[in-house]
């Protein structure tokens, strides 16, 4: 899993850490193998006329740990560089291809269990050396009518597929000084050349459709990740004081995430304060907090390939000004009203209408400027990517997980507020996977009177 591999890379002591990586990896898959079998089965049902070929991530030449791409991980749960998976809907069988040794796996900080006992570990009935992929494809090509493969770019660590697609189009595919195609589209081209008699179709949306509805096992993992995120944000508020630099805030947050067993934040910790308020994804961490600042921190842990998205807004000095309070409470009221109306079958338009009714009953004047500036009803999906595949919900269904993230910004006042939690749609309503963060003005101000980790260490003369 990412956690162990990152530990591996965070030290130069190869031999010592090899032992850590191995001992910390008791289970090779993060979910039971039946979970992955069920996912493959669902994909098979969508492709009765052919077979899907999905490649795993290649090894990377960087100090980032090796991480599997999310679609491949979703379908078979193994971290193996240069692996391929065939899911054959016509013959109702699956095959995993890889070539590795136990030593090579360990040296990469990934599980050796898969390499030692691939069939038992993964539950995939056919496991063959990577070199056999060509022969197997020829056999399939002789029988199948359609070959499926994801046309969209693979989603790697800290990436989001759809944003990556746009980025690659702009900077590589359509760049007149570059013009390369993507790894995936190159493979499509090769398939079409080698199998001109077959149709080659995109199975991206089929996999993404599955990923959009979380299983019980995924939900349990995301609840756990959510609890870590809640702890990290709560500790962060306690630790914040005017005079601190934004990078110190990020350090506190990542410390708690890692201490609780998660990867550091799933995306670069976003901290907008002062003149950076309009930049909603600002992550330079270069400002020193001033008395009177309001701070927006958007961050969440990555736990075993699952991300959490949380934003808190709070005053650097622990006390909201009347203006900060007014705007903050408007965004919080929308966030809370959203939670009251989210349920299966709801559309964004219905959500907006019902939220407005609730706010009116609560005495809010919807003609106020901050309600006109407000953004946020159903946010983006959250899952293996923070901006998860499929965009965001248009009709809520049980098992969907997405961000409730209303936001109001007054750039001219250095005033921005965002209240964000990661929400699950249940059979009857919704569950806040990141419940428990002090959110009301009263609770935030009470919390910030307490000492956080830096103050405790300083008072004890330790740091
Ligand atoms: N965490 C990024 C976002 O909420 O868009
Ligand atoms: Mn966020
Ligand atoms: Mn978000």
Coordinates of C-alpha atoms and ligand atoms in Angstrom, one line a residue:
X1 CA 0.0 0.0 0.0
X2 CA 1.1 3.6 -0.5
X3 CA 1.9 4.1 3.2
X4 CA 4.5 1.4 3.3
X5 CA 6.1 2.3 0.1
X6 CA 6.4 5.9 1.2
X7 CA 8.1 4.8 4.3
X8 CA 10.5 2.9 2.2
X9 CA 11.4 5.9 0.2
X10 CA 11.6 8.3 3.1
X11 CA 14.9 6.9 4.3
X12 CA 18.1 5.9 2.7
X13 CA 18.6 3.0 5.0
X14 CA 17.7 0.3 2.5
X15 CA 18.3 -2.8 4.6
X16 CA 16.6 -1.5 7.7
X17 CA 13.6 -0.3 5.8
X18 CA 13.3 -3.4 3.7
X19 CA 12.5 -5.1 6.9
X20 CA 9.9 -2.4 7.8
X21 CA 8.2 -2.6 4.4
X22 CA 7.9 -6.4 4.7
X23 CA 6.7 -6.6 8.2
X24 CA 4.1 -3.9 7.8
X25 CA 2.5 -5.6 4.9
X26 CA 0.7 -8.5 6.4
X27 CA -2.2 -8.3 4.0
X28 CA -1.4 -7.9 0.3
X29 CA -4.8 -6.6 -0.7
X30 CA -6.6 -3.9 1.2
X31 CA -10.0 -5.6 0.7
X32 CA -11.0 -9.2 0.6
X33 CA -10.3 -10.8 -2.7
X34 CA -14.1 -11.4 -3.2
X35 CA -14.6 -7.7 -3.4
X36 CA -12.3 -7.4 -6.4
X37 CA -13.8 -10.5 -8.0
X38 CA -17.3 -8.9 -7.7
X39 CA -16.0 -5.7 -9.4
X40 CA -14.4 -7.8 -12.2
X41 CA -17.7 -9.7 -12.5
X42 CA -19.6 -6.5 -12.9
X43 CA -17.3 -5.3 -15.7
X44 CA -17.6 -8.7 -17.4
X45 CA -21.3 -8.3 -17.5
X46 CA -20.9 -5.0 -19.3
X47 CA -18.7 -6.5 -22.1
X48 CA -20.4 -9.8 -23.1
X49 CA -19.0 -9.4 -26.6
X50 CA -15.3 -9.1 -25.9
X51 CA -12.4 -8.7 -23.5
X52 CA -11.0 -5.7 -21.7
X53 CA -7.2 -5.1 -21.4
X54 CA -6.1 -2.8 -18.6
X55 CA -2.5 -1.9 -17.9
X56 CA -1.1 -1.2 -14.5
X57 CA 1.2 1.7 -13.7
X58 CA 4.7 1.6 -14.9
X59 CA 7.6 2.1 -12.4
X60 CA 8.4 5.8 -12.0
X61 CA 11.8 7.4 -11.9
X62 CA 11.1 9.7 -9.0
X63 CA 11.2 9.7 -5.2
X64 CA 7.5 9.3 -5.1
X65 CA 6.7 5.8 -4.0
X66 CA 5.4 3.4 -6.6
X67 CA 1.7 3.5 -6.7
X68 CA -0.7 1.6 -8.8
X69 CA -3.1 3.4 -11.1
X70 CA -6.6 3.6 -9.6
X71 CA -8.6 1.7 -12.2
X72 CA -6.2 -1.2 -12.1
X73 CA -6.1 -1.1 -8.3
X74 CA -9.9 -1.0 -8.2
X75 CA -10.1 -4.2 -10.3
X76 CA -7.4 -6.3 -8.8
X77 CA -5.9 -4.6 -5.8
X78 CA -2.2 -5.3 -6.5
X79 CA 0.7 -3.0 -6.6
X80 CA 2.9 -4.4 -9.3
X81 CA 4.8 -2.3 -11.8
X82 CA 4.2 -3.3 -15.4
X83 CA 1.3 -5.6 -14.9
X84 CA -1.7 -6.1 -17.2
X85 CA -5.1 -7.5 -16.6
X86 CA -7.5 -9.1 -19.0
X87 CA -11.1 -9.3 -18.1
X88 CA -12.8 -11.5 -20.7
X89 CA -16.6 -10.9 -20.8
X90 CA -17.1 -13.4 -23.6
X91 CA -15.3 -16.3 -21.9
X92 CA -16.0 -15.2 -18.4
X93 CA -12.4 -15.4 -17.2
X94 CA -9.6 -13.1 -16.0
X95 CA -5.9 -13.2 -16.3
X96 CA -3.2 -11.2 -14.6
X97 CA 0.2 -10.7 -16.3
X98 CA 3.4 -9.7 -14.6
X99 CA 7.0 -10.6 -14.3
X100 CA 8.7 -9.9 -11.0
X101 CA 10.7 -11.6 -8.3
X102 CA 10.1 -11.5 -4.6
X103 CA 13.3 -9.5 -4.2
X104 CA 12.3 -7.0 -6.8
X105 CA 8.9 -6.5 -5.2
X106 CA 10.5 -5.9 -1.8
X107 CA 13.1 -3.6 -3.2
X108 CA 10.2 -1.5 -4.6
X109 CA 8.5 -1.5 -1.2
X110 CA 5.5 -3.4 -2.4
X111 CA 4.0 -6.7 -1.2
X112 CA 5.9 -9.9 -2.0
X113 CA 2.8 -12.0 -1.2
X114 CA 1.4 -11.3 -4.6
X115 CA 4.6 -12.4 -6.3
X116 CA 4.9 -15.5 -4.2
X117 CA 1.3 -16.7 -4.3
X118 CA -0.4 -14.6 -7.0
X119 CA -3.4 -16.8 -7.6
X120 CA -4.2 -17.3 -3.9
X121 CA -3.6 -13.7 -3.0
X122 CA -5.6 -12.2 -5.8
X123 CA -8.2 -14.9 -6.5
X124 CA -7.5 -14.4 -10.3
X125 CA -7.6 -17.8 -11.9
X126 CA -4.9 -17.3 -14.5
X127 CA -1.6 -15.7 -13.7
X128 CA 1.1 -15.6 -16.5
X129 CA 4.4 -13.9 -17.1
X130 CA 4.1 -10.5 -18.8
X131 CA 5.8 -11.8 -21.8
X132 CA 2.8 -14.1 -22.5
X133 CA 0.5 -11.1 -22.9
X134 CA 1.1 -10.9 -26.7
X135 CA 0.2 -14.6 -27.2
X136 CA -2.9 -14.3 -25.1
X137 CA -4.0 -11.2 -27.0
X138 CA -3.7 -13.1 -30.2
X139 CA -5.9 -15.9 -28.9
X140 CA -8.5 -13.4 -27.7
X141 CA -8.2 -11.5 -31.0
X142 CA -9.1 -14.6 -32.9
X143 CA -12.3 -15.2 -31.0
X144 CA -13.6 -11.9 -29.7
X145 CA -15.5 -9.2 -31.7
X146 CA -14.5 -6.3 -29.5
X147 CA -11.5 -5.3 -27.5
X148 CA -12.1 -2.9 -24.7
X149 CA -9.5 -0.8 -23.0
X150 CA -9.6 2.5 -21.1
X151 CA -9.0 5.4 -23.6
X152 CA -8.7 8.0 -20.8
X153 CA -5.3 8.6 -19.1
X154 CA -4.5 6.4 -16.1
X155 CA -5.0 8.1 -12.7
X156 CA -1.9 7.9 -10.6
X157 CA -1.0 9.1 -7.1
X158 CA -2.5 12.5 -6.4
X159 CA -4.0 12.8 -9.9
X160 CA -7.5 13.2 -11.0
X161 CA -8.4 11.5 -14.4
X162 CA -10.5 14.2 -15.9
X163 CA -8.1 17.0 -15.0
X164 CA -5.2 14.9 -16.3
X165 CA -7.0 14.4 -19.6
X166 CA -7.4 18.1 -20.1
X167 CA -3.9 18.8 -19.0
X168 CA -2.4 16.2 -21.4
X169 CA -4.6 17.4 -24.3
X170 CA -3.4 21.0 -23.8
X171 CA 0.2 20.4 -23.0
X172 CA 1.1 17.3 -25.0
X173 CA -1.5 16.0 -27.6
X174 CA -2.6 19.4 -29.0
X175 CA 0.7 21.2 -28.3
X176 CA 2.1 22.0 -31.7
X177 CA 5.7 21.6 -30.4
X178 CA 4.9 18.2 -28.9
X179 CA 2.0 16.2 -30.4
X180 CA 2.6 12.9 -28.7
X181 CA -0.4 10.8 -27.9
X182 CA -1.1 9.3 -24.5
X183 CA 0.0 5.9 -23.4
X184 CA -3.6 4.7 -23.6
X185 CA -4.3 6.0 -27.1
X186 CA -1.0 4.6 -28.3
X187 CA -2.1 1.2 -27.2
X188 CA -5.5 1.7 -29.0
X189 CA -3.5 2.5 -32.1
X190 CA -1.4 -0.6 -31.8
X191 CA -4.5 -2.8 -31.1
X192 CA -6.2 -1.4 -34.2
X193 CA -3.1 -2.1 -36.3
X194 CA -2.7 -5.6 -35.0
X195 CA -6.3 -6.6 -35.0
X196 CA -7.9 -4.7 -37.9
X197 CA -10.8 -7.1 -38.0
X198 CA -11.8 -6.1 -34.4
X199 CA -13.6 -3.1 -33.0
X200 CA -11.6 -1.4 -30.2
X201 CA -13.9 0.4 -27.7
X202 CA -13.4 2.6 -24.6
X203 CA -14.3 1.0 -21.3
X204 CA -13.3 4.0 -19.2
X205 CA -16.9 5.0 -18.4
X206 CA -17.8 1.4 -17.5
X207 CA -15.1 1.3 -14.8
X208 CA -15.9 4.8 -13.7
X209 CA -19.6 3.9 -13.3
X210 CA -18.6 1.1 -10.9
X211 CA -16.3 3.4 -9.0
X212 CA -19.0 5.9 -8.5
X213 CA -21.0 3.7 -6.2
X214 CA -19.0 2.7 -3.2
X215 CA -19.3 -0.8 -1.6
X216 CA -19.6 -1.4 2.1
X217 CA -15.9 -2.2 2.3
X218 CA -15.0 1.1 0.6
X219 CA -17.3 3.0 2.8
X220 CA -15.8 1.5 5.9
X221 CA -12.3 2.5 4.7
X222 CA -13.5 6.0 3.9
X223 CA -15.1 6.3 7.3
X224 CA -11.7 5.5 8.9
X225 CA -10.0 8.0 6.6
X226 CA -12.6 10.5 7.5
X227 CA -12.0 10.1 11.2
X228 CA -8.3 10.8 10.6
X229 CA -9.1 13.9 8.7
X230 CA -11.4 15.1 11.5
X231 CA -8.6 14.6 14.0
X232 CA -6.0 16.4 11.8
X233 CA -8.2 19.5 11.2
X234 CA -9.2 19.7 14.8
X235 CA -5.6 19.6 16.0
X236 CA -4.7 22.1 13.3
X237 CA -7.2 24.7 14.6
X238 CA -5.9 24.2 18.1
X239 CA -2.3 24.7 16.9
X240 CA -2.9 27.9 14.9
X241 CA -1.7 31.3 16.1
X242 CA -1.0 34.6 14.4
X243 CA 2.7 34.8 13.5
X244 CA 2.9 31.2 12.3
X245 CA 3.7 30.5 8.7
X246 CA 1.3 28.5 6.5
X247 CA 3.9 25.8 6.1
X248 CA 3.8 25.2 9.9
X249 CA 0.0 24.6 9.5
X250 CA 0.6 22.1 6.8
X251 CA 3.2 20.3 8.9
X252 CA 0.8 19.9 11.8
X253 CA -1.9 18.5 9.5
X254 CA 0.4 16.1 7.7
X255 CA 1.9 15.0 11.0
X256 CA -1.5 13.9 12.3
X257 CA -2.4 12.2 9.1
X258 CA 0.8 10.1 9.0
X259 CA 0.7 9.4 12.7
X260 CA -2.8 8.0 12.4
X261 CA -1.6 5.7 9.6
X262 CA -2.6 7.6 6.5
X263 CA -0.5 8.8 3.7
X264 CA 0.1 12.5 4.1
X265 CA -2.7 14.7 2.7
X266 CA -4.3 13.3 -0.5
X267 CA -3.4 16.6 -2.3
X268 CA -1.1 19.4 -1.5
X269 CA -2.6 21.1 1.6
X270 CA -4.5 24.1 0.3
X271 CA -4.1 27.1 2.6
X272 CA -5.7 30.4 1.5
X273 CA -5.3 33.4 3.8
X274 CA -5.1 37.2 3.3
X275 CA -4.7 38.3 -0.3
X276 CA -4.6 34.6 -1.4
X277 CA -8.3 34.1 -0.6
X278 CA -9.5 34.2 -4.2
X279 CA -7.2 31.4 -5.2
X280 CA -9.2 28.4 -4.0
X281 CA -6.4 25.9 -4.7
X282 CA -3.6 28.0 -3.4
X283 CA -0.9 25.8 -1.8
X284 CA 2.3 27.8 -1.7
X285 CA 2.4 27.9 2.1
X286 CA 4.3 31.1 2.0
X287 CA 2.4 33.6 4.1
X288 CA 2.8 34.5 7.7
X289 CA -0.5 34.6 9.5
X290 CA -1.6 38.0 10.8
X291 CA -3.9 38.9 13.6
X292 CA -7.4 39.3 12.1
X293 CA -6.8 36.9 9.2
X294 CA -9.4 34.3 8.3
X295 CA -7.9 31.1 7.0
X296 CA -9.2 28.4 4.7
X297 CA -7.5 25.0 4.9
X298 CA -8.6 22.4 2.5
X299 CA -6.9 19.0 3.0
X300 CA -7.7 15.4 3.7
X301 CA -5.8 12.2 4.2
X302 CA -5.2 9.5 1.6
X303 CA -5.7 6.1 3.3
X304 CA -4.9 3.0 1.3
X305 CA -5.8 4.7 -2.0
X306 CA -8.9 6.4 -0.7
X307 CA -9.1 10.2 -0.3
X308 CA -11.0 12.5 1.9
X309 CA -11.9 16.1 1.2
X310 CA -12.3 18.5 4.1
X311 CA -12.2 22.3 4.3
X312 CA -12.2 24.4 7.5
X313 CA -12.5 28.1 7.8
X314 CA -11.4 29.8 11.0
X315 CA -9.8 33.0 12.4
X316 CA -6.0 32.9 13.0
X317 CA -6.4 34.6 16.4
X318 CA -9.3 32.3 17.5
X319 CA -12.0 35.0 17.4
X320 CA -14.2 35.8 14.4
X321 CA -14.8 39.5 13.6
X322 CA -18.5 40.3 13.2
X323 CA -18.1 40.4 9.4
X324 CA -16.2 37.1 9.2
X325 CA -18.9 35.6 11.5
X326 CA -21.7 36.8 9.3
X327 CA -20.3 35.4 6.1
X328 CA -19.0 32.2 7.7
X329 CA -22.4 31.5 9.2
X330 CA -24.2 31.9 5.9
X331 CA -21.9 29.3 4.3
X332 CA -22.3 27.0 7.3
X333 CA -26.1 27.3 7.1
X334 CA -26.1 26.2 3.5
X335 CA -23.8 23.3 4.4
X336 CA -26.1 22.2 7.2
X337 CA -29.2 22.7 5.0
X338 CA -27.6 20.5 2.3
X339 CA -27.1 17.8 4.9
X340 CA -30.8 18.0 5.8
X341 CA -32.0 17.5 2.2
X342 CA -29.4 15.1 0.6
X343 CA -31.1 11.7 -0.1
X344 CA -31.5 9.3 -2.9
X345 CA -33.4 10.6 -5.9
X346 CA -32.5 14.3 -5.3
X347 CA -31.4 16.5 -8.2
X348 CA -29.3 19.6 -7.9
X349 CA -32.3 21.8 -8.7
X350 CA -34.5 20.2 -6.0
X351 CA -31.6 20.5 -3.6
X352 CA -31.3 24.2 -4.3
X353 CA -35.0 24.8 -3.9
X354 CA -35.3 22.8 -0.6
X355 CA -32.2 24.5 0.8
X356 CA -33.6 27.9 0.1
X357 CA -36.9 27.0 1.9
X358 CA -34.9 25.9 4.9
X359 CA -32.8 29.0 5.0
X360 CA -35.9 31.3 4.6
X361 CA -37.5 29.5 7.5
X362 CA -34.4 30.0 9.6
X363 CA -34.8 33.8 8.9
X364 CA -32.0 34.2 6.4
X365 CA -32.5 37.0 3.8
X366 CA -31.6 35.3 0.5
X367 CA -31.2 38.6 -1.2
X368 CA -28.1 39.2 0.8
X369 CA -25.0 39.6 -1.4
X370 CA -23.2 36.6 0.1
X371 CA -26.0 34.2 -1.0
X372 CA -25.6 35.5 -4.5
X373 CA -21.9 34.8 -4.4
X374 CA -22.4 31.4 -3.0
X375 CA -21.3 28.3 -4.9
X376 CA -22.0 24.7 -3.8
X377 CA -24.8 22.2 -3.9
X378 CA -23.6 18.8 -4.9
X379 CA -19.8 19.0 -5.3
X380 CA -17.5 16.6 -7.0
X381 CA -17.3 12.8 -6.3
X382 CA -14.7 11.7 -3.8
X383 CA -13.1 8.3 -3.8
X384 CA -9.8 6.9 -5.1
X385 CA -9.2 10.5 -6.4
X386 CA -10.1 13.6 -4.5
X387 CA -11.9 14.9 -7.6
X388 CA -13.1 11.4 -8.3
X389 CA -14.0 9.9 -11.7
X390 CA -17.3 10.8 -13.2
X391 CA -17.4 14.5 -12.2
X392 CA -20.2 14.9 -9.7
X393 CA -23.7 13.6 -9.1
X394 CA -26.7 14.7 -11.1
X395 CA -29.1 12.5 -9.3
X396 CA -28.2 11.2 -5.8
X397 CA -28.0 7.4 -5.3
X398 CA -27.0 5.3 -2.3
X399 CA -23.3 4.6 -2.2
X400 CA -22.3 7.9 -3.9
X401 CA -19.7 9.9 -2.0
X402 CA -19.2 13.5 -2.8
X403 CA -18.1 16.9 -1.4
X404 CA -20.6 19.2 0.3
X405 CA -18.5 22.4 -0.2
X406 CA -20.3 25.7 -0.1
X407 CA -18.0 28.7 -0.6
X408 CA -18.2 32.5 -0.5
X409 CA -15.3 34.8 -1.4
X410 CA -14.8 38.5 -1.1
X411 CA -11.4 39.1 -2.6
X412 CA -11.5 42.9 -1.9
X413 CA -11.9 42.1 1.8
X414 CA -9.4 39.3 2.1
X415 CA -12.4 37.2 3.2
X416 CA -13.0 33.7 1.9
X417 CA -15.0 31.0 3.6
X418 CA -15.5 27.4 2.6
X419 CA -17.1 24.6 4.6
X420 CA -16.4 21.2 3.2
X421 CA -17.2 17.6 4.3
X422 CA -17.2 14.3 2.5
X423 CA -20.7 12.9 2.3
X424 CA -22.1 9.4 1.7
X425 CA -25.6 8.9 0.3
X426 CA -27.3 6.2 2.3
X427 CA -30.6 4.3 1.5
X428 CA -32.6 7.0 3.3
X429 CA -30.5 10.1 3.5
X430 CA -26.9 10.9 4.0
X431 CA -24.0 10.3 6.3
X432 CA -21.2 12.8 7.0
X433 CA -18.0 10.8 6.7
X434 CA -16.1 13.6 8.2
X435 CA -18.5 14.5 11.1
X436 CA -17.1 15.8 14.3
X437 CA -15.0 18.9 13.3
X438 CA -16.0 21.9 15.4
X439 CA -17.9 24.0 13.0
X440 CA -20.0 26.6 14.8
X441 CA -18.4 29.9 15.7
X442 CA -18.9 29.1 19.4
X443 CA -17.2 25.7 19.1
X444 CA -14.3 26.9 17.0
X445 CA -13.6 29.8 19.4
X446 CA -13.8 27.5 22.4
X447 CA -11.4 25.0 20.7
X448 CA -8.9 27.6 19.8
X449 CA -8.5 28.7 23.4
X450 CA -6.8 25.4 24.0
X451 CA -3.1 24.7 23.3
X452 CA -2.2 22.7 20.2
X453 CA 0.8 20.5 19.7
X454 CA 3.3 23.4 19.0
X455 CA 2.3 25.3 22.2
X456 CA 2.4 22.1 24.3
X457 CA 5.9 21.3 23.0
X458 CA 7.1 24.9 23.5
X459 CA 5.7 25.1 27.1
X460 CA 7.4 21.8 28.0
X461 CA 10.7 23.2 26.6
X462 CA 10.8 20.4 24.1
X463 CA 10.7 22.2 20.7
Ligands
LIG1 N1 -9.8 19.6 -2.3 C1 -10.0 20.3 -3.5 C2 -11.4 20.7 -3.7 O1 -12.2 20.7 -2.8 O2 -11.7 21.1 -4.8
LIG2 MN1 -11.4 20.3 -0.8
LIG3 MN1 -13.8 19.5 -2.8

